[in-house]
mmCIF file of C-alpha atoms in Angstrom:
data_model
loop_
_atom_site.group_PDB
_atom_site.id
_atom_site.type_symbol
_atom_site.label_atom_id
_atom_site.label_comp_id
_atom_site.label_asym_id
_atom_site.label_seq_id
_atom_site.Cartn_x
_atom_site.Cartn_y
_atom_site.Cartn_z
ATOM 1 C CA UNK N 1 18.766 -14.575 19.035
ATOM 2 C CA UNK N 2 20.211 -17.511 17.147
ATOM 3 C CA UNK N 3 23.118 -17.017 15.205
ATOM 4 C CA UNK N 4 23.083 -17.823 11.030
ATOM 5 C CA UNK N 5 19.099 -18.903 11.434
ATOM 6 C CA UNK N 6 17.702 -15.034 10.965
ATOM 7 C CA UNK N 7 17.904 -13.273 7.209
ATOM 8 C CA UNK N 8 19.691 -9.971 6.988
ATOM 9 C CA UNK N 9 18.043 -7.002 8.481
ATOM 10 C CA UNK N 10 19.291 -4.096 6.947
ATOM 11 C CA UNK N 11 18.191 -0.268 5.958
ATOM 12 C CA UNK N 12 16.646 0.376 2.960
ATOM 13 C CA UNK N 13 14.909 2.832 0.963
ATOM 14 C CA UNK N 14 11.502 2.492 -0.563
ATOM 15 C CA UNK N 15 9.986 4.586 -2.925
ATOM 16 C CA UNK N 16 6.819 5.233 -4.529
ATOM 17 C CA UNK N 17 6.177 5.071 -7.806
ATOM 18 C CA UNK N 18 3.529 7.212 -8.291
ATOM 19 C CA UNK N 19 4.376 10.326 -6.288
ATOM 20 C CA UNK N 20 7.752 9.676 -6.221
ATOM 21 C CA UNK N 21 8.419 9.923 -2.124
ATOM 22 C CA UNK N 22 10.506 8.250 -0.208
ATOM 23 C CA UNK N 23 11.286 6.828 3.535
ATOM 24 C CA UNK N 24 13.943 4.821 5.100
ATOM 25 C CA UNK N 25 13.082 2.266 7.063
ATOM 26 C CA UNK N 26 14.589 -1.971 7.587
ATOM 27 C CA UNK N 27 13.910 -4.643 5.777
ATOM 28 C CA UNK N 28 15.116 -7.769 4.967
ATOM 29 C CA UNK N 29 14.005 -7.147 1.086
ATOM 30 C CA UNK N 30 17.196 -6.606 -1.329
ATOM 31 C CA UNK N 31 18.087 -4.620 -4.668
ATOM 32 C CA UNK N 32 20.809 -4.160 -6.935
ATOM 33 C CA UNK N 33 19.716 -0.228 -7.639
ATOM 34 C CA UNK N 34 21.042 2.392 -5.027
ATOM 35 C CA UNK N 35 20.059 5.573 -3.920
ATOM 36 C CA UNK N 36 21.892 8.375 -2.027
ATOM 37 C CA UNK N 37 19.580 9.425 1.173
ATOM 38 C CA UNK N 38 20.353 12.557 2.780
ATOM 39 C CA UNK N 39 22.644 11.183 5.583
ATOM 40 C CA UNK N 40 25.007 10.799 2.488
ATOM 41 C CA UNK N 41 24.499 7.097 2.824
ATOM 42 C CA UNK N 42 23.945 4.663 -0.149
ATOM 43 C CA UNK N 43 21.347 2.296 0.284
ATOM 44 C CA UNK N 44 18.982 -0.290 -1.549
ATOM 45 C CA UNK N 45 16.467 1.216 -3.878
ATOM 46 C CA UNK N 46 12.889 -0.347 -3.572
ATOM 47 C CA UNK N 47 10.278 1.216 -6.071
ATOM 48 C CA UNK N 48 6.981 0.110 -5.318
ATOM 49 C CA UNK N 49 3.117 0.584 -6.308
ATOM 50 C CA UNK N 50 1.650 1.663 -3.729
ATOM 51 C CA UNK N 51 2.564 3.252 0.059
ATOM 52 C CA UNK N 52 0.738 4.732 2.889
ATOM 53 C CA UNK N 53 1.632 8.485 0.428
ATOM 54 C CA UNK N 54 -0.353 7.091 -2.813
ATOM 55 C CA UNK N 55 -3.030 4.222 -1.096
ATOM 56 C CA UNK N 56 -6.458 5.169 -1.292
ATOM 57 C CA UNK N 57 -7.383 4.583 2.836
ATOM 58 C CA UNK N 58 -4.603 6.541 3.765
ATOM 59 C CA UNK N 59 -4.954 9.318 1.286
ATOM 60 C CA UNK N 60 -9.043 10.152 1.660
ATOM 61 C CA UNK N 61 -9.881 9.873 -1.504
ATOM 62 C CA UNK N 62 -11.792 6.330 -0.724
ATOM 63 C CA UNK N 63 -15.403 6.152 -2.226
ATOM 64 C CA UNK N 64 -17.971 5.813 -0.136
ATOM 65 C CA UNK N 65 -20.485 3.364 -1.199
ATOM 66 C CA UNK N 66 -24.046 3.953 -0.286
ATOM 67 C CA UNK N 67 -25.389 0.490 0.964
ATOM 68 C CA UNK N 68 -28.934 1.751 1.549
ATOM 69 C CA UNK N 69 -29.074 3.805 -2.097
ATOM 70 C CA UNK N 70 -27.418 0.539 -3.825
ATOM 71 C CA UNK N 71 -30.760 -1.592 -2.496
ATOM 72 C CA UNK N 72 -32.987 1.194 -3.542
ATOM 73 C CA UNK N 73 -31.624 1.158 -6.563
ATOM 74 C CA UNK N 74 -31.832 -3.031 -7.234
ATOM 75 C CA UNK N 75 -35.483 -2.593 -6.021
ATOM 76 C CA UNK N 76 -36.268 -0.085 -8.762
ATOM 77 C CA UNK N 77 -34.731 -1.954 -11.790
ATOM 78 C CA UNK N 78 -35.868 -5.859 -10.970
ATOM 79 C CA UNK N 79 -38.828 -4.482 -8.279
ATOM 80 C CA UNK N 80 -39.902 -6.383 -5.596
ATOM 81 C CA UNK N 81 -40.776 -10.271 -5.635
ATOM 82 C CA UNK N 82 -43.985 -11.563 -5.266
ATOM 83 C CA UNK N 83 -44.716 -15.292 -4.861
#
């Protein structure tokens, strides 16, 4: 690699803000709030919206949506076209 051309790759925490966990990992993202992890480290504190812990996908707690009911359903409240 190039020397000076790369940003800083560093550890840092990220945490959820909804259930509250979090996981170490790199990044080159920053913060001025800290944490103590459990390797009695201090590292940047990243709070975010959403992770793999809270997202619907990841969670199962996705909707299914019925395609073939949601048709039905269009059919029975406008009814079928005639020309």
């Amino acid at each position: 690699m190039k020397k000076g051309i790369h940003p800083d790759y560093h550890p840092v925490v990220f945490q959820d803000s909804s259930t509250g966990t979090s996981f170490l990992t790199r990044s080159t993202a920053t913060s001025d709030r800290t944490v103590e992890w459990t390797d009695g480290n201090t590292y940047p504190l990243l709070v975010v919206d959403i992770t793999a812990d809270s997202h619907p996908f990841w969670t199962g707690a996705q909707r299914l949506v019925d395609t073939a009911g949601r048709v039905e359903k269009f059919n029975r409240r406008y009814g079928k076209r005639t020309r």
